[in-house]
Amino acid sequence: MRRGTRYGALLGPLLAGGATPDLVTRAARGLGLPERGRYAVVVLGTPVPDAAVAEGPDVDGARWWWGGAEGFPGGAESPGGAEGRGGAREVAVVLLGPAGPARAAARLRELGAGPGGVSPVVGSLAELGAARRLAGTALLTCDPGSREIVRLDERLPAALLVSRPELSTRLLAEVFGPLLTLVPAERSLLVETLEAWLECGGSVGRAAARLGCHRNTVFNRLRRLERLTARSLSRPRELVDLVLALDVLRLSSAPPGPGGGG
């Protein structure tokens, strides 16, 4: 696990994407990495913990190369892109061990890193640019202010939303528009109830126990939410609308006002 100017100079063109085959070969030799292998990219939204930057492989045999995204050509996307929010990022290239990206994410959680996104596995150094963009998208699906470490494959619906912010804003306004006109306390109560109902697998009784209220209270709140949104929780396509709009609301850094925006 290494970081420094030399490694950043070698990794930068790979992480920027579009590196020529000669450049890939040169970087592989300079870093002591195979051109083909099981790789993932990690993008953190906060400084990497010192404990994560150490010499030698970790217990899974994975090898890590760290660097700040600001040191990589192409390391910052345009505003609204996968890495355009919140300034510079910390980026790691991981030559994975047998346990794969799940173990890499678990290691970062154990070290208190985060928030962070982990890309899917790619099969060569030439694919690191695409992996970096996907890891940056995964990072944007983390709850604001959280220290989550998430893998893109765990957050694909939310990743679609953050990849198209103009459509996400429209979805939120279309589905939750009337809900957003309520006073914040009232809106939060309905949103909290919907979240509890979803987390409890659609069980009103279990949601009531989680919220500490009577099941009829949960039922009445859900019926009110259905009336406000003109969508039924019992119709699968309309439920999808509600779940996606809830994700947009969750990912907003501040609660949007009436008519969307965030």
CSV table of C-alpha atoms in Angstrom, one decimal:
chain,number,residue,atom,x,y,z
A,1,MET,CA,0.0,0.0,0.0
A,2,ARG,CA,1.8,3.1,-1.2
A,3,ARG,CA,1.2,6.7,-2.1
A,4,GLY,CA,3.3,9.5,-3.4
A,5,THR,CA,4.1,11.6,-6.5
A,6,ARG,CA,5.7,8.7,-8.4
A,7,TYR,CA,2.7,6.5,-8.0
A,8,GLY,CA,0.3,9.3,-8.7
A,9,ALA,CA,2.2,10.1,-12.0
A,10,LEU,CA,2.0,6.5,-13.1
A,11,LEU,CA,-1.6,5.9,-12.0
A,12,GLY,CA,-2.9,9.3,-13.1
A,13,PRO,CA,-3.2,8.5,-16.9
A,14,LEU,CA,-4.8,5.1,-16.1
A,15,LEU,CA,-7.4,6.6,-13.8
A,16,ALA,CA,-8.1,9.4,-16.3
A,17,GLY,CA,-9.1,6.8,-18.8
A,18,GLY,CA,-8.1,6.4,-22.5
A,19,ALA,CA,-4.4,5.4,-21.8
A,20,THR,CA,-2.6,4.0,-24.7
A,21,PRO,CA,-1.3,0.4,-24.6
A,22,ASP,CA,2.3,1.6,-24.3
A,23,LEU,CA,1.4,3.8,-21.3
A,24,VAL,CA,-0.5,0.9,-19.6
A,25,THR,CA,2.6,-1.3,-20.1
A,26,ARG,CA,4.9,1.4,-18.7
A,27,ALA,CA,2.7,2.0,-15.7
A,28,ALA,CA,2.4,-1.7,-15.0
A,29,ARG,CA,6.2,-2.1,-15.0
A,30,GLY,CA,6.7,1.0,-12.8
A,31,LEU,CA,4.2,-0.1,-10.2
A,32,GLY,CA,5.0,-3.8,-10.3
A,33,LEU,CA,1.5,-4.7,-11.3
A,34,PRO,CA,0.1,-7.2,-13.8
A,35,GLU,CA,-1.6,-5.6,-16.8
A,36,ARG,CA,-4.4,-8.1,-16.4
A,37,GLY,CA,-5.8,-9.0,-13.0
A,38,ARG,CA,-8.8,-8.4,-10.7
A,39,TYR,CA,-8.8,-4.7,-9.9
A,40,ALA,CA,-11.2,-2.3,-8.2
A,41,VAL,CA,-11.0,1.4,-7.5
A,42,VAL,CA,-12.0,3.1,-4.3
A,43,VAL,CA,-13.0,6.8,-4.1
A,44,LEU,CA,-13.2,8.4,-0.6
A,45,GLY,CA,-14.9,11.7,0.2
A,46,THR,CA,-12.6,12.3,3.2
A,47,PRO,CA,-8.9,12.0,3.8
A,48,VAL,CA,-7.7,8.4,4.0
A,49,PRO,CA,-6.9,7.1,7.5
A,50,ASP,CA,-3.1,6.7,8.1
A,51,ALA,CA,-3.7,3.1,9.0
A,52,ALA,CA,-4.9,2.4,5.5
A,53,VAL,CA,-1.6,3.4,4.0
A,54,ALA,CA,0.9,0.8,4.9
A,55,GLU,CA,3.6,-1.2,3.2
A,56,GLY,CA,2.7,-4.7,2.0
A,57,PRO,CA,-0.5,-6.6,1.2
A,58,ASP,CA,-3.4,-6.7,3.7
A,59,VAL,CA,-4.7,-9.9,5.3
A,60,ASP,CA,-6.6,-10.9,2.2
A,61,GLY,CA,-3.5,-10.5,0.0
A,62,ALA,CA,-4.9,-7.4,-1.6
A,63,ARG,CA,-2.4,-4.7,-2.6
A,64,TRP,CA,-3.4,-1.0,-2.5
A,65,TRP,CA,-2.1,2.2,-4.2
A,66,TRP,CA,-3.4,5.5,-2.8
A,67,GLY,CA,-3.3,9.0,-4.1
A,68,GLY,CA,-5.4,12.2,-4.0
A,69,ALA,CA,-7.6,12.7,-7.0
A,70,GLU,CA,-6.4,16.2,-7.5
A,71,GLY,CA,-3.0,14.7,-8.4
A,72,PHE,CA,-4.5,12.7,-11.2
A,73,PRO,CA,-5.1,14.1,-14.7
A,74,GLY,CA,-8.8,14.0,-15.1
A,75,GLY,CA,-9.3,13.3,-11.4
A,76,ALA,CA,-12.1,15.8,-11.0
A,77,GLU,CA,-15.3,15.5,-13.0
A,78,SER,CA,-17.3,18.5,-14.2
A,79,PRO,CA,-19.9,19.8,-11.7
A,80,GLY,CA,-22.8,17.4,-11.4
A,81,GLY,CA,-20.6,14.5,-12.5
A,82,ALA,CA,-19.6,11.5,-10.5
A,83,GLU,CA,-16.9,13.4,-8.6
A,84,GLY,CA,-17.9,17.0,-9.1
A,85,ARG,CA,-19.3,17.5,-5.6
A,86,GLY,CA,-17.3,18.3,-2.5
A,87,GLY,CA,-13.8,19.0,-4.0
A,88,ALA,CA,-10.9,16.6,-4.1
A,89,ARG,CA,-11.2,12.9,-3.4
A,90,GLU,CA,-8.8,10.2,-2.2
A,91,VAL,CA,-8.4,7.4,-4.7
A,92,ALA,CA,-7.1,3.9,-4.4
A,93,VAL,CA,-6.4,1.2,-6.9
A,94,VAL,CA,-6.7,-2.2,-5.4
A,95,LEU,CA,-5.3,-5.4,-6.8
A,96,LEU,CA,-7.9,-7.6,-5.2
A,97,GLY,CA,-7.4,-10.7,-3.1
A,98,PRO,CA,-9.6,-13.8,-3.1
A,99,ALA,CA,-12.4,-12.2,-1.1
A,100,GLY,CA,-12.8,-9.4,-3.8
A,101,PRO,CA,-14.3,-5.9,-3.4
A,102,ALA,CA,-16.5,-6.9,-0.4
A,103,ARG,CA,-13.4,-7.5,1.7
A,104,ALA,CA,-11.9,-4.2,0.5
A,105,ALA,CA,-15.0,-2.3,1.5
A,106,ALA,CA,-15.1,-4.1,4.9
A,107,ARG,CA,-11.4,-3.2,5.6
A,108,LEU,CA,-12.2,0.5,5.0
A,109,ARG,CA,-15.1,0.3,7.4
A,110,GLU,CA,-12.9,-1.3,10.0
A,111,LEU,CA,-10.5,1.5,9.7
A,112,GLY,CA,-13.1,4.2,10.1
A,113,ALA,CA,-12.8,5.5,6.5
A,114,GLY,CA,-15.7,7.0,4.6
A,115,PRO,CA,-17.8,8.0,3.0
A,116,GLY,CA,-16.5,6.0,0.1
A,117,GLY,CA,-17.5,4.2,-3.1
A,118,VAL,CA,-16.0,0.9,-4.5
A,119,SER,CA,-16.2,0.1,-8.1
A,120,PRO,CA,-17.1,-3.3,-9.6
A,121,VAL,CA,-14.2,-5.6,-10.5
A,122,VAL,CA,-12.4,-4.8,-13.8
A,123,GLY,CA,-10.0,-7.2,-15.5
A,124,SER,CA,-7.1,-4.9,-16.5
A,125,LEU,CA,-5.2,-1.7,-15.7
A,126,ALA,CA,-6.6,-0.3,-19.0
A,127,GLU,CA,-10.1,-0.3,-17.4
A,128,LEU,CA,-9.2,1.7,-14.3
A,129,GLY,CA,-10.6,5.0,-15.8
A,130,ALA,CA,-14.1,3.4,-16.1
A,131,ALA,CA,-13.7,1.9,-12.6
A,132,ARG,CA,-12.8,5.3,-11.1
A,133,ARG,CA,-15.9,6.9,-12.6
A,134,LEU,CA,-18.1,4.1,-11.3
A,135,ALA,CA,-16.6,4.3,-7.8
A,136,GLY,CA,-17.2,8.1,-7.8
A,137,THR,CA,-20.8,7.4,-8.7
A,138,ALA,CA,-21.1,4.9,-5.8
A,139,LEU,CA,-19.7,7.6,-3.5
A,140,LEU,CA,-22.5,9.9,-4.4
A,141,THR,CA,-25.1,7.4,-3.3
A,142,CYS,CA,-23.9,7.7,0.3
A,143,ASP,CA,-26.2,9.5,2.8
A,144,PRO,CA,-25.0,13.1,3.3
A,145,GLY,CA,-22.8,13.3,6.4
A,146,SER,CA,-22.5,9.5,6.7
A,147,ARG,CA,-19.3,7.4,6.8
A,148,GLU,CA,-20.7,4.7,4.6
A,149,ILE,CA,-18.5,2.5,2.4
A,150,VAL,CA,-20.7,1.2,-0.4
A,151,ARG,CA,-20.1,-0.9,-3.5
A,152,LEU,CA,-21.7,0.3,-6.7
A,153,ASP,CA,-23.4,-3.1,-7.3
A,154,GLU,CA,-25.3,-2.6,-4.0
A,155,ARG,CA,-26.6,0.8,-5.0
A,156,LEU,CA,-27.5,0.5,-8.7
A,157,PRO,CA,-30.9,2.2,-8.6
A,158,ALA,CA,-29.6,5.1,-6.6
A,159,ALA,CA,-26.5,5.2,-8.9
A,160,LEU,CA,-28.9,5.7,-11.8
A,161,LEU,CA,-30.5,8.6,-10.0
A,162,VAL,CA,-27.3,10.4,-9.1
A,163,SER,CA,-26.0,10.0,-12.6
A,164,ARG,CA,-28.9,12.0,-14.0
A,165,PRO,CA,-29.5,14.8,-11.5
A,166,GLU,CA,-31.9,16.7,-13.7
A,167,LEU,CA,-34.1,13.6,-14.0
A,168,SER,CA,-33.8,13.0,-10.3
A,169,THR,CA,-35.0,16.5,-9.5
A,170,ARG,CA,-37.9,16.0,-11.9
A,171,LEU,CA,-38.8,12.6,-10.3
A,172,LEU,CA,-38.8,14.1,-6.9
A,173,ALA,CA,-41.1,17.0,-7.9
A,174,GLU,CA,-43.4,14.7,-9.8
A,175,VAL,CA,-43.8,12.1,-7.1
A,176,PHE,CA,-43.3,13.9,-3.9
A,177,GLY,CA,-44.4,17.4,-4.9
A,178,PRO,CA,-47.5,17.7,-2.6
A,179,LEU,CA,-45.6,16.0,0.2
A,180,LEU,CA,-42.9,18.7,0.0
A,181,THR,CA,-45.4,21.4,0.7
A,182,LEU,CA,-46.0,20.1,4.2
A,183,VAL,CA,-44.3,21.6,7.2
A,184,PRO,CA,-41.0,19.8,7.8
A,185,ALA,CA,-42.1,17.9,10.9
A,186,GLU,CA,-45.2,16.6,9.2
A,187,ARG,CA,-43.3,15.6,6.1
A,188,SER,CA,-40.6,13.9,8.1
A,189,LEU,CA,-43.2,11.8,9.9
A,190,LEU,CA,-44.7,10.5,6.7
A,191,VAL,CA,-41.2,9.8,5.2
A,192,GLU,CA,-40.0,8.1,8.4
A,193,THR,CA,-43.1,5.9,8.3
A,194,LEU,CA,-42.6,5.0,4.6
A,195,GLU,CA,-39.0,4.1,5.3
A,196,ALA,CA,-39.9,1.9,8.3
A,197,TRP,CA,-42.6,0.1,6.3
A,198,LEU,CA,-40.1,-0.6,3.5
A,199,GLU,CA,-37.4,-1.8,5.8
A,200,CYS,CA,-39.9,-4.1,7.5
A,201,GLY,CA,-40.8,-5.8,4.2
A,202,GLY,CA,-44.2,-4.1,3.9
A,203,SER,CA,-45.4,-5.2,7.3
A,204,VAL,CA,-47.6,-2.6,9.1
A,205,GLY,CA,-47.3,-4.4,12.4
A,206,ARG,CA,-43.5,-4.6,12.4
A,207,ALA,CA,-43.3,-1.0,11.2
A,208,ALA,CA,-45.5,0.1,14.1
A,209,ALA,CA,-43.3,-1.8,16.6
A,210,ARG,CA,-40.2,-0.1,15.1
A,211,LEU,CA,-41.8,3.4,15.3
A,212,GLY,CA,-43.4,2.8,18.7
A,213,CYS,CA,-46.9,3.5,17.7
A,214,HIS,CA,-50.2,1.7,17.0
A,215,ARG,CA,-50.5,-0.2,13.7
A,216,ASN,CA,-53.5,1.9,12.8
A,217,THR,CA,-51.4,5.0,13.1
A,218,VAL,CA,-48.9,3.5,10.5
A,219,PHE,CA,-51.8,2.5,8.3
A,220,ASN,CA,-53.3,6.0,8.4
A,221,ARG,CA,-50.0,7.7,7.6
A,222,LEU,CA,-49.4,5.4,4.6
A,223,ARG,CA,-52.9,6.1,3.3
A,224,ARG,CA,-52.3,9.8,3.6
A,225,LEU,CA,-49.0,9.5,1.8
A,226,GLU,CA,-50.8,7.6,-1.0
A,227,ARG,CA,-53.4,10.4,-1.3
A,228,LEU,CA,-50.7,13.1,-1.4
A,229,THR,CA,-48.6,11.3,-4.1
A,230,ALA,CA,-51.5,9.8,-6.0
A,231,ARG,CA,-49.7,6.5,-5.9
A,232,SER,CA,-50.6,3.2,-4.3
A,233,LEU,CA,-48.2,1.1,-2.3
A,234,SER,CA,-50.0,-2.0,-3.6
A,235,ARG,CA,-49.2,-1.3,-7.2
A,236,PRO,CA,-45.7,-2.4,-8.1
A,237,ARG,CA,-44.9,0.3,-10.7
A,238,GLU,CA,-46.2,3.1,-8.5
A,239,LEU,CA,-44.3,1.6,-5.5
A,240,VAL,CA,-41.1,1.9,-7.6
A,241,ASP,CA,-41.8,5.6,-8.2
A,242,LEU,CA,-42.1,6.1,-4.4
A,243,VAL,CA,-39.0,4.2,-3.6
A,244,LEU,CA,-36.9,6.0,-6.2
A,245,ALA,CA,-38.3,9.4,-5.0
A,246,LEU,CA,-37.4,8.4,-1.5
A,247,ASP,CA,-33.8,7.7,-2.6
A,248,VAL,CA,-33.6,11.2,-4.2
A,249,LEU,CA,-34.9,12.8,-1.0
A,250,ARG,CA,-32.4,10.8,1.1
A,251,LEU,CA,-29.5,11.8,-1.1
A,252,SER,CA,-30.4,15.5,-1.1
A,253,SER,CA,-27.9,17.5,1.0
A,254,ALA,CA,-30.8,19.6,2.2
A,255,PRO,CA,-34.6,19.0,2.0
A,256,PRO,CA,-35.8,20.5,-1.2
A,257,GLY,CA,-38.6,23.1,-1.2
A,258,PRO,CA,-41.9,22.8,-3.1
A,259,GLY,CA,-41.4,21.9,-6.8
A,260,GLY,CA,-38.1,20.1,-6.4
A,261,GLY,CA,-34.5,21.2,-6.4
A,262,GLY,CA,-31.9,20.1,-3.9
